[in-house]
mmCIF file of C-alpha atoms in Angstrom:
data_model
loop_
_atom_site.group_PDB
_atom_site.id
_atom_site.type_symbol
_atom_site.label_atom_id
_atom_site.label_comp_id
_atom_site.label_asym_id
_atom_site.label_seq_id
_atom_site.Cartn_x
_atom_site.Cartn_y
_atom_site.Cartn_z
ATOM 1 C CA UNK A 20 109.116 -4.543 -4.101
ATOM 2 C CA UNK A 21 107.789 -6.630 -0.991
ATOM 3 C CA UNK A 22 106.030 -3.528 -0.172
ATOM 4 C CA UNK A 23 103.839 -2.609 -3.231
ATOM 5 C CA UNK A 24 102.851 -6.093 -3.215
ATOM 6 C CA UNK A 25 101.569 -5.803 0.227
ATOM 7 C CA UNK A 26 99.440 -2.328 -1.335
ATOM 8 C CA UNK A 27 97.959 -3.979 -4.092
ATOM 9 C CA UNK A 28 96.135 -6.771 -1.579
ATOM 10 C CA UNK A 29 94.957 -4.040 0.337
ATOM 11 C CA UNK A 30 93.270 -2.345 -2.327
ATOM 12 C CA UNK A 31 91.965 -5.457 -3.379
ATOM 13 C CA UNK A 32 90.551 -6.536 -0.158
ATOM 14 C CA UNK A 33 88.971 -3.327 -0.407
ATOM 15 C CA UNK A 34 87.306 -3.819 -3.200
ATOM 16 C CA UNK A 35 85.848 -7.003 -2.602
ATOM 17 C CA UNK A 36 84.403 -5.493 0.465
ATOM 18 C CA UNK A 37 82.811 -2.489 -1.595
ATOM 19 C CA UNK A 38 81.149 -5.005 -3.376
ATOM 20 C CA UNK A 39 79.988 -7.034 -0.730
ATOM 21 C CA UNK A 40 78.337 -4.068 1.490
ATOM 22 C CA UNK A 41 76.571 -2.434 -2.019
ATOM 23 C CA UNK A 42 75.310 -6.531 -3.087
ATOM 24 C CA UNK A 43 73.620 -6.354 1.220
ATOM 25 C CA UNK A 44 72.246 -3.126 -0.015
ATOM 26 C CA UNK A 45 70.460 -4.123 -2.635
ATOM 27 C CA UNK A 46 69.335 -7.077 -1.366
ATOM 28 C CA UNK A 47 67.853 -5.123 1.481
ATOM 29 C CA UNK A 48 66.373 -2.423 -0.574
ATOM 30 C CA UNK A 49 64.613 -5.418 -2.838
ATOM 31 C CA UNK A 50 62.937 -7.450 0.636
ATOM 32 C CA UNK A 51 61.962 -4.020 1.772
ATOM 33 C CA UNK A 52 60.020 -3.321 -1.682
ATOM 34 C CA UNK A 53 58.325 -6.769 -1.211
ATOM 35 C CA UNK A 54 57.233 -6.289 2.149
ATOM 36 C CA UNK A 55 55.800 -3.099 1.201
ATOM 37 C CA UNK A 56 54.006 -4.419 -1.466
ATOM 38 C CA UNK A 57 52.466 -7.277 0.209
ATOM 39 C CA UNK A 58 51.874 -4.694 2.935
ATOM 40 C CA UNK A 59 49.481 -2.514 0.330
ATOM 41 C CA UNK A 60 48.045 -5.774 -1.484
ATOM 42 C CA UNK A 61 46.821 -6.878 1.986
ATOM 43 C CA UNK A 62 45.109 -3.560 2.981
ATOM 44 C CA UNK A 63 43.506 -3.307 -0.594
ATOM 45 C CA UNK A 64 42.100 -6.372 0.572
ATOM 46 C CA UNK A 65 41.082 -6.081 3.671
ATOM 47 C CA UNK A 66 39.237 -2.767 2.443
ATOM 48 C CA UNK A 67 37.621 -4.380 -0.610
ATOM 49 C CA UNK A 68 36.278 -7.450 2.058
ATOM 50 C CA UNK A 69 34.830 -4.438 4.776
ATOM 51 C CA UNK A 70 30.672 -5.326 4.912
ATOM 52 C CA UNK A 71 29.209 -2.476 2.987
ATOM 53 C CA UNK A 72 27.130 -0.113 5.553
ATOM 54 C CA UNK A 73 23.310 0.060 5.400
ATOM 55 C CA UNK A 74 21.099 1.805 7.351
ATOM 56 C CA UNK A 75 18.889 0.692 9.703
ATOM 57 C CA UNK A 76 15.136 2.042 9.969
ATOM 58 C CA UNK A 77 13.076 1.507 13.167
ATOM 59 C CA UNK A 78 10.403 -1.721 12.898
ATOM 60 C CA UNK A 79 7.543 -2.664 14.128
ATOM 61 C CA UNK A 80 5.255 -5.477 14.465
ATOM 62 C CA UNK A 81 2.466 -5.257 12.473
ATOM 63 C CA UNK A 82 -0.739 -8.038 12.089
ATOM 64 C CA UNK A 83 -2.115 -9.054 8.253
ATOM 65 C CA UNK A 84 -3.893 -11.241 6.655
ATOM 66 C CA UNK A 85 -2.666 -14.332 5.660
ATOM 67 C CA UNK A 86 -5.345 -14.478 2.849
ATOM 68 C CA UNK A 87 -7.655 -12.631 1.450
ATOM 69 C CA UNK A 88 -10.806 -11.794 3.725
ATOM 70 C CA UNK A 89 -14.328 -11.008 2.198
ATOM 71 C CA UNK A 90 -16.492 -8.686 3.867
ATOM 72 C CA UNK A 91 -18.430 -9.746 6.819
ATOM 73 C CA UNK A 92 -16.131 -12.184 8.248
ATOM 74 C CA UNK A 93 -15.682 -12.125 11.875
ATOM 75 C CA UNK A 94 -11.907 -10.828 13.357
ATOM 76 C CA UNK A 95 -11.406 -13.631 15.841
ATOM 77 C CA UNK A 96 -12.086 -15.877 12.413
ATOM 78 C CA UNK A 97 -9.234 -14.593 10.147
ATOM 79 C CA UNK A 98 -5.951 -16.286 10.097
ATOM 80 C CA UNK A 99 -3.493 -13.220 10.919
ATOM 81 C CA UNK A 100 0.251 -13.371 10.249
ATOM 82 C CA UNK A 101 2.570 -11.017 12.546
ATOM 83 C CA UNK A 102 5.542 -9.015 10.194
ATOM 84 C CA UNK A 103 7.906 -6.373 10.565
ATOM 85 C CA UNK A 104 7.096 -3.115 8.946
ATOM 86 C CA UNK A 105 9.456 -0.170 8.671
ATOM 87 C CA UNK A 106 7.953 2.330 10.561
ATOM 88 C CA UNK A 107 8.257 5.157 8.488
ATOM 89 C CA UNK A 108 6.839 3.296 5.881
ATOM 90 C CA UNK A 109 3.134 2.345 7.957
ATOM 91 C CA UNK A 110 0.220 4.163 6.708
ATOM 92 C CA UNK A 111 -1.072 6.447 8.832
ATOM 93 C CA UNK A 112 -4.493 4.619 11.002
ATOM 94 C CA UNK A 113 -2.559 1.381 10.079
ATOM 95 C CA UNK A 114 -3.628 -1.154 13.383
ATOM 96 C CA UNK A 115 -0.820 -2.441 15.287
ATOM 97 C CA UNK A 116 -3.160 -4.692 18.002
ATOM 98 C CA UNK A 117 -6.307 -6.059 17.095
ATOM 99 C CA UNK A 118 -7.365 -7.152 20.858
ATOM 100 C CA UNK A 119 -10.102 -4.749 20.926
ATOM 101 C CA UNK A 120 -11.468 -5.757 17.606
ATOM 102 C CA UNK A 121 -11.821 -9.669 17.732
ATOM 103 C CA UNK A 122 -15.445 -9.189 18.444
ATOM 104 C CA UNK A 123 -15.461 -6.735 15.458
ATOM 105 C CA UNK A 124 -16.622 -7.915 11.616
ATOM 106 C CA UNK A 125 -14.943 -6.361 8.828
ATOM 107 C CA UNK A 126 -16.987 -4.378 6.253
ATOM 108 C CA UNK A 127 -14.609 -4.368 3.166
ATOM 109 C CA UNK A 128 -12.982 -6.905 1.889
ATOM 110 C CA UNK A 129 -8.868 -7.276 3.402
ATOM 111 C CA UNK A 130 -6.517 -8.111 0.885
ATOM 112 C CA UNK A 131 -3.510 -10.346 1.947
ATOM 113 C CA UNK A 132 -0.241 -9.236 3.655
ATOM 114 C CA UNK A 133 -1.287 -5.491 3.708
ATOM 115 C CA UNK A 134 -2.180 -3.830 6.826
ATOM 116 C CA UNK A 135 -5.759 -3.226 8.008
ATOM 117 C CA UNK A 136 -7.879 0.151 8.955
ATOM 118 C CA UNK A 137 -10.560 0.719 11.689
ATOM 119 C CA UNK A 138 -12.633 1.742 8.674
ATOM 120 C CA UNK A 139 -12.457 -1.652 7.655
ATOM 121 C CA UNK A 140 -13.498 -3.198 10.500
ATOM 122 C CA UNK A 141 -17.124 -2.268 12.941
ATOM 123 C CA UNK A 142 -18.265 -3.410 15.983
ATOM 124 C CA UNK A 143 -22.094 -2.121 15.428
ATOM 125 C CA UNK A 144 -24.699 -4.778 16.066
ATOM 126 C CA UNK A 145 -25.573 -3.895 12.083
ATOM 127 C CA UNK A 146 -22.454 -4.841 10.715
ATOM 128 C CA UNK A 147 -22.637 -8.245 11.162
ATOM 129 C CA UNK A 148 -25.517 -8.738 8.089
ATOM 130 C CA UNK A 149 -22.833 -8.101 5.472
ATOM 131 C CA UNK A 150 -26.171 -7.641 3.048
ATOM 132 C CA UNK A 151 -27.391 -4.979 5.227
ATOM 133 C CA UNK A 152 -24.276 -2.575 4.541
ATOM 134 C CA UNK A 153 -24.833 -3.425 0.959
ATOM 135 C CA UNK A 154 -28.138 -1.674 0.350
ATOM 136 C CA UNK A 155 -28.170 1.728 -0.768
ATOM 137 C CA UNK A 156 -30.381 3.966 0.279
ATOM 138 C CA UNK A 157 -33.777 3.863 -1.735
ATOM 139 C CA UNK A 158 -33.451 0.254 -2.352
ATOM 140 C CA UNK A 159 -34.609 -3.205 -0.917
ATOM 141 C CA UNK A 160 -33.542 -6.667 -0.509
ATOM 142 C CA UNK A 161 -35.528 -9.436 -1.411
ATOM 143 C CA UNK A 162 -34.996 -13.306 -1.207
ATOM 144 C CA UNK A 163 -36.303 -15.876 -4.221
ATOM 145 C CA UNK A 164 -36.137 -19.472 -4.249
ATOM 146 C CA UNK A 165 -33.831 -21.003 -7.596
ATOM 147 C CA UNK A 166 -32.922 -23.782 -8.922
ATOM 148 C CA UNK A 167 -29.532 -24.740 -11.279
ATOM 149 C CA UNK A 168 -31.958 -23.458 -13.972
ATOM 150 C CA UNK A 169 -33.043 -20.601 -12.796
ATOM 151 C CA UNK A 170 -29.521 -19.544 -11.658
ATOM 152 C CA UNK A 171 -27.437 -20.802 -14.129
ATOM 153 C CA UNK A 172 -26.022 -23.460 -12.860
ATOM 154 C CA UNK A 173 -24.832 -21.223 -10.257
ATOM 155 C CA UNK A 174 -22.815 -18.986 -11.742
ATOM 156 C CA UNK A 175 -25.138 -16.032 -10.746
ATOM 157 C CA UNK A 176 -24.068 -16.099 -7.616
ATOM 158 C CA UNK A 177 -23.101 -13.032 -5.262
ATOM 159 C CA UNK A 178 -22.433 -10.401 -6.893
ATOM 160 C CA UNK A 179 -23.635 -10.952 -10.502
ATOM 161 C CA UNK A 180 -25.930 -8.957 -12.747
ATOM 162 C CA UNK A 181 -28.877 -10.590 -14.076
ATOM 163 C CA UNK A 182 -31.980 -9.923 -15.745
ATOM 164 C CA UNK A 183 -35.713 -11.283 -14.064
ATOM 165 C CA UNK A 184 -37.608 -13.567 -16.245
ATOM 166 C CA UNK A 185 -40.894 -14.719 -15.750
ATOM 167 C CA UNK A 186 -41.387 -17.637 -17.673
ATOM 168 C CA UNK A 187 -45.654 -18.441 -18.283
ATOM 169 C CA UNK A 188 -47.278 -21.313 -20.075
ATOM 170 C CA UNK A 189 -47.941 -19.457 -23.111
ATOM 171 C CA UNK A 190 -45.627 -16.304 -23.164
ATOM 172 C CA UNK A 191 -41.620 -15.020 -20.912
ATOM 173 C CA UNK A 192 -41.761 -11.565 -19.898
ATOM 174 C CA UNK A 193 -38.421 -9.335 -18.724
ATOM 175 C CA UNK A 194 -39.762 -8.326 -15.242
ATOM 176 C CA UNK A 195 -37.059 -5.963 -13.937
ATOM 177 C CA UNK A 196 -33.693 -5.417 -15.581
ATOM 178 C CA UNK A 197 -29.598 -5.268 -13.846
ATOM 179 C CA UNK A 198 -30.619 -6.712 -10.674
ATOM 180 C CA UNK A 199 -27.016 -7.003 -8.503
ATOM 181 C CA UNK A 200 -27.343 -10.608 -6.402
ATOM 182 C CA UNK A 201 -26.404 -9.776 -2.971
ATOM 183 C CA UNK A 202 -25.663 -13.527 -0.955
ATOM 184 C CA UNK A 203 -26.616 -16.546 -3.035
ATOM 185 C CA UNK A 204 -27.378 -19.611 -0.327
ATOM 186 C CA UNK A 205 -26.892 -16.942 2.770
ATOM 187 C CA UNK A 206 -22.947 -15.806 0.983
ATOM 188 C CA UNK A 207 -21.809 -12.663 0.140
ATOM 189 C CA UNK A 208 -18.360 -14.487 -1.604
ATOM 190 C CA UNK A 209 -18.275 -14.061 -5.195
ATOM 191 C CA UNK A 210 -18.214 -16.987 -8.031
ATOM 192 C CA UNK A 211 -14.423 -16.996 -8.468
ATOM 193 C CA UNK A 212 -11.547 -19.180 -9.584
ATOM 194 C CA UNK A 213 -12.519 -22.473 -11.769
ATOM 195 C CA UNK A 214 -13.983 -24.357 -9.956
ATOM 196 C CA UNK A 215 -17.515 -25.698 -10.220
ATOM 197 C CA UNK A 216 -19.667 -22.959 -8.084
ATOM 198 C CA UNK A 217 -22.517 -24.491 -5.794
ATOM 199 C CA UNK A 218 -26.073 -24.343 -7.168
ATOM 200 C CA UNK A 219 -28.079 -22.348 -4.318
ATOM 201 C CA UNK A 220 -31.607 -22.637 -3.418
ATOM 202 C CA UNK A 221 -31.870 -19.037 -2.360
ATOM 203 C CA UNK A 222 -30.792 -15.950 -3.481
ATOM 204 C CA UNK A 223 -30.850 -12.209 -2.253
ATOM 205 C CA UNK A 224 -31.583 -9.596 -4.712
ATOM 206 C CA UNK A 225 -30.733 -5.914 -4.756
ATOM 207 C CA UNK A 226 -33.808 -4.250 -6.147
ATOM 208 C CA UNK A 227 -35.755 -0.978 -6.691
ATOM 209 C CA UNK A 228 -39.186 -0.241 -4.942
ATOM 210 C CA UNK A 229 -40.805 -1.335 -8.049
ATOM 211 C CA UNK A 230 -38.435 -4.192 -8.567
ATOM 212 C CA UNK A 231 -39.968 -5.674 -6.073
ATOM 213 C CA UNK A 232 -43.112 -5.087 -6.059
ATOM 214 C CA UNK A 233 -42.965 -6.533 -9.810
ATOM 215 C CA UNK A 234 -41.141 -9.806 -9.125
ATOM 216 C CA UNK A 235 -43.328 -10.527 -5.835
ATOM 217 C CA UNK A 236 -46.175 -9.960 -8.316
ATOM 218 C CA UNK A 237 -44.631 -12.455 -10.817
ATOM 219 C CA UNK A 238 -43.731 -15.419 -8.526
ATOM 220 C CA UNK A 239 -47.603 -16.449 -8.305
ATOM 221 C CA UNK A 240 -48.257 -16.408 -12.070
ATOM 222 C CA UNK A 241 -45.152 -18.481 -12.754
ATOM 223 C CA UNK A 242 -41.259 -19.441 -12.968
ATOM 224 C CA UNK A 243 -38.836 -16.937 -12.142
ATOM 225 C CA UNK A 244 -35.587 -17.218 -13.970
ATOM 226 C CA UNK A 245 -32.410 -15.099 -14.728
ATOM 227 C CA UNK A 246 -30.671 -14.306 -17.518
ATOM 228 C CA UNK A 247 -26.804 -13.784 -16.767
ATOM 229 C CA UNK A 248 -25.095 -10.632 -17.740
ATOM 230 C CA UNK A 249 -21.287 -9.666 -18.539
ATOM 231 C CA UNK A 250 -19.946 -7.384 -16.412
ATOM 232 C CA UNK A 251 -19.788 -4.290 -18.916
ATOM 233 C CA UNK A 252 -23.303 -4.916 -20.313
ATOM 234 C CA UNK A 253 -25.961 -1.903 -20.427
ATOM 235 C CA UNK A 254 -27.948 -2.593 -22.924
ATOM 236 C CA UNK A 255 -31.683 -3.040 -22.738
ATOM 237 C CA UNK A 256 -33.877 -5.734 -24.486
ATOM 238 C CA UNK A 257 -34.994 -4.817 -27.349
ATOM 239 C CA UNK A 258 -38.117 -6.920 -27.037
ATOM 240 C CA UNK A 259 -39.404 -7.752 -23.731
ATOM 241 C CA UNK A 260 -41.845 -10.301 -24.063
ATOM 242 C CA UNK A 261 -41.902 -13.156 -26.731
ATOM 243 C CA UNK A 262 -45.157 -15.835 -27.180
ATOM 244 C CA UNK A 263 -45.703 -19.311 -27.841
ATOM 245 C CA UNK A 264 -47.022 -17.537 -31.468
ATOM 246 C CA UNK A 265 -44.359 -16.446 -32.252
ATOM 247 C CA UNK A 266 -42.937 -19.710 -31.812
ATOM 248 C CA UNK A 267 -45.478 -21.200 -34.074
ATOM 249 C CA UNK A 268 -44.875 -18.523 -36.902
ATOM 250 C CA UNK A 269 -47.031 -16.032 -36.380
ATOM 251 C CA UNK A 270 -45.888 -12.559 -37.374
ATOM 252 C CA UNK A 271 -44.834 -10.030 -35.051
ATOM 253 C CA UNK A 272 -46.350 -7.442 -33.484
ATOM 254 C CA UNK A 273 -44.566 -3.841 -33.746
ATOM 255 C CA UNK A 274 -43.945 -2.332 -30.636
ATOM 256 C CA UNK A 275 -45.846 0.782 -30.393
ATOM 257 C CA UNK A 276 -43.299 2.523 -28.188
ATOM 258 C CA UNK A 277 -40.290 1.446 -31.184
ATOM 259 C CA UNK A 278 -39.680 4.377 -33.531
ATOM 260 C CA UNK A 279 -40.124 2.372 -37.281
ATOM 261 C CA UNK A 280 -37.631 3.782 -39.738
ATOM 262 C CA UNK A 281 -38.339 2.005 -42.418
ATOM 263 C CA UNK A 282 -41.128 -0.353 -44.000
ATOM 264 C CA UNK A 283 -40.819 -3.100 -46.965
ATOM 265 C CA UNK A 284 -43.216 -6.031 -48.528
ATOM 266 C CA UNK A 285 -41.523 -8.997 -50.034
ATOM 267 C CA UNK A 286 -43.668 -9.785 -53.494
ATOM 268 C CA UNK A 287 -43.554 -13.237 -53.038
ATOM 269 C CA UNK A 288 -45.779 -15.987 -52.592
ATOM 270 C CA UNK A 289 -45.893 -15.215 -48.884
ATOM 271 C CA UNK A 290 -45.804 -11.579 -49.242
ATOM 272 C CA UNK A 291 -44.187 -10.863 -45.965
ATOM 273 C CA UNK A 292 -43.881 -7.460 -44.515
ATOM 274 C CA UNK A 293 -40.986 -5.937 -42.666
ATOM 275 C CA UNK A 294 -40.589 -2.589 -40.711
ATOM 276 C CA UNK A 295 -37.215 -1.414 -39.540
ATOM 277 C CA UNK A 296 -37.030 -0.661 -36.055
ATOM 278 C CA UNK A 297 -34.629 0.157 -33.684
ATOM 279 C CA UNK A 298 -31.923 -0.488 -36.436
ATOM 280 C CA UNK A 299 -33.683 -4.077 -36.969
ATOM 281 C CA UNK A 300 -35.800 -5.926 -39.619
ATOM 282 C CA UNK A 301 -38.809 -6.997 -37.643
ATOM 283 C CA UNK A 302 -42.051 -8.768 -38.783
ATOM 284 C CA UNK A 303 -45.236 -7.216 -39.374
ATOM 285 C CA UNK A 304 -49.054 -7.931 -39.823
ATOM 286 C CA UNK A 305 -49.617 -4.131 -40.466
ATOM 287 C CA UNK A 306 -48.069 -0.962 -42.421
ATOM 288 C CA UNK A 307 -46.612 1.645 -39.842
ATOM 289 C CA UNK A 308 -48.206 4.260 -39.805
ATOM 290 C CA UNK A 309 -46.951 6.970 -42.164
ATOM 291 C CA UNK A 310 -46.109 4.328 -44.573
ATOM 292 C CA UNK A 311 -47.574 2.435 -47.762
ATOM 293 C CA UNK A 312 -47.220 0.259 -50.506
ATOM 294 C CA UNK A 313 -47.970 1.408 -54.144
ATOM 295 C CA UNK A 314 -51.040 -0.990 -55.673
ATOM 296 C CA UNK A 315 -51.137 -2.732 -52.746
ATOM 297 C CA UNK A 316 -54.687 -2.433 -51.963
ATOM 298 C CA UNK A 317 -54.779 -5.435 -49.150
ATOM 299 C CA UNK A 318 -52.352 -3.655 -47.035
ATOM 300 C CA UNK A 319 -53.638 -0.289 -46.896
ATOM 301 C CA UNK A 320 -56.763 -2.523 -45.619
ATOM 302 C CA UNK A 321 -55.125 -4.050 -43.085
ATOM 303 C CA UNK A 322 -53.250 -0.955 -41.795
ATOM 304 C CA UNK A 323 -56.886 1.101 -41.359
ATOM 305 C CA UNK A 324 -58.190 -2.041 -40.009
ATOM 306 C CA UNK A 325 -55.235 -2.264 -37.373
ATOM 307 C CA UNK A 326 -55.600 1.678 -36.709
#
């Protein structure tokens, strides 16, 4: 008996131990999962925080403007700003140094930040009378003294379209037509922006051979003044002279070089007469010829006395 007593501790020793060594094992198989794990979660993030690649292109210095630059300002006068420029990217004739252009005045305007051209830029003794490079070939340049009147307050300044008045004591005439203002006051700058322009006292006109003969005619016999145009406006006046007459009521005279559509007498008191012209309804003294009014004896006398 002493003896299976002494078997069944054994056995139950064993046991315990059995238990013991498969409780280390699983304990060790759950820290090793752990470590793994933290192991993984630690490389994910070390990849996910890795700076993301780019590539690199080759520079290079490159002078601009640091605003915008009419034409015929001097080099050594613009205000340059030095940036980097991807090299690939630099238009072909771009300048890189300007050192052997400071003496140099530019002959197109430079818009900001962008790289400049030789072919902007000349060193030619001509090129630095900006209105010089602006006349075409065929035309003239001519200089007239103004006033706010005459130049509308100064908005027809460089670069504006007007039309040539000549303004007499008892009549205005259209002298020449689309004249481009080259410089107003010795400028070539545009009116721009809102702000009030200056009123010049001189301005250089772009003109044709008889442009100018016409308006240095005109000065002597009176007051030169301009009429404005917009931008997109070619149309031509459809009457070119107007007199103090007309002013006071008289009738108008028909054009002879007007093509007259259409003629009509009011039978009224006044009995006014109309021709259409040009699309228009103008006042007449006279019956067109080709025309005539039925029992209208007075105007039939009127139009042989005019013809």
């Amino acid at each position: 008996m002493p003896i299976r007593s002494k078997s069944r501790t054994t056995r139950s020793r064993r046991k315990d131990k059995g238990l013991l060594q498969l409780a280390l094992l699983c304990v060790t198989a759950i820290v090793i999962a752990v470590l793994i794990t933290k192991k993984s979660d630690v490389e994910v993030q070390a990849s996910n925080n890795q700076p993301k690649i780019v590539a690199e292109y080759d520079t290079v210095t490159v002078p601009v403007p640091a605003e915008f630059v009419p034409t015929g300002t001097k080099v050594r006068d613009i205000r340059f700003r030095h940036v980097p420029y991807p090299k690939h990217q630099l238009p072909n004739g771009a300048l890189q140094n300007i050192d052997q252009f400071v003496e140099a005045v530019t002959i197109a305007p430079l818009p900001a930040s962008l790289p400049i051209f030789k072919e902007n830029l000349s060193l030619e003794a001509a090129a630095s009378n900006p209105v010089v490079e602006r006349i075409p070939k065929g035309m003239r340049a001519m200089t007239i003294k103004v006033d706010a009147t005459s130049a509308v307050e100064g908005w027809a300044g460089s670069g504006s379209i007007v039309d040539v008045l000549l303004v007499e004591k008892s009549k205005t005439s259209v002298i020449a037509e689309k004249v481009k203002i080259l410089s107003a006051e010795r400028s070539v700058s545009p009116v721009g922006g809102n702000a009030s322009p200056n009123v010049p006292k001189t301005v250089t006109l772009l003109v044709s051979q008889e442009q100018c003969l016409a308006i240095n005619t005109a000065i002597p016999l009176g007051r030169i003044a301009f009429a404005l145009r917009g931008t997109r406006d070619q149309e031509q006046w459809d009457d070119t002279q107007f007199t103090s007459a007309q002013l006071k009521g008289s009738s108008k005279t028909l054009n002879p070089n007007g093509a007259v559509n259409g003629f009509v007498t009011l039978r009224d008191e006044q009995g006014k007469s109309y021709a259409l012209r040009n699309g228009k309804w103008v006042p007449t003294d006279i019956i067109p010829e080709g025309f005539f009014v039925a029992g209208n004896q007075d105007a039939k006398d009127r139009s042989s006395a005019a013809r």
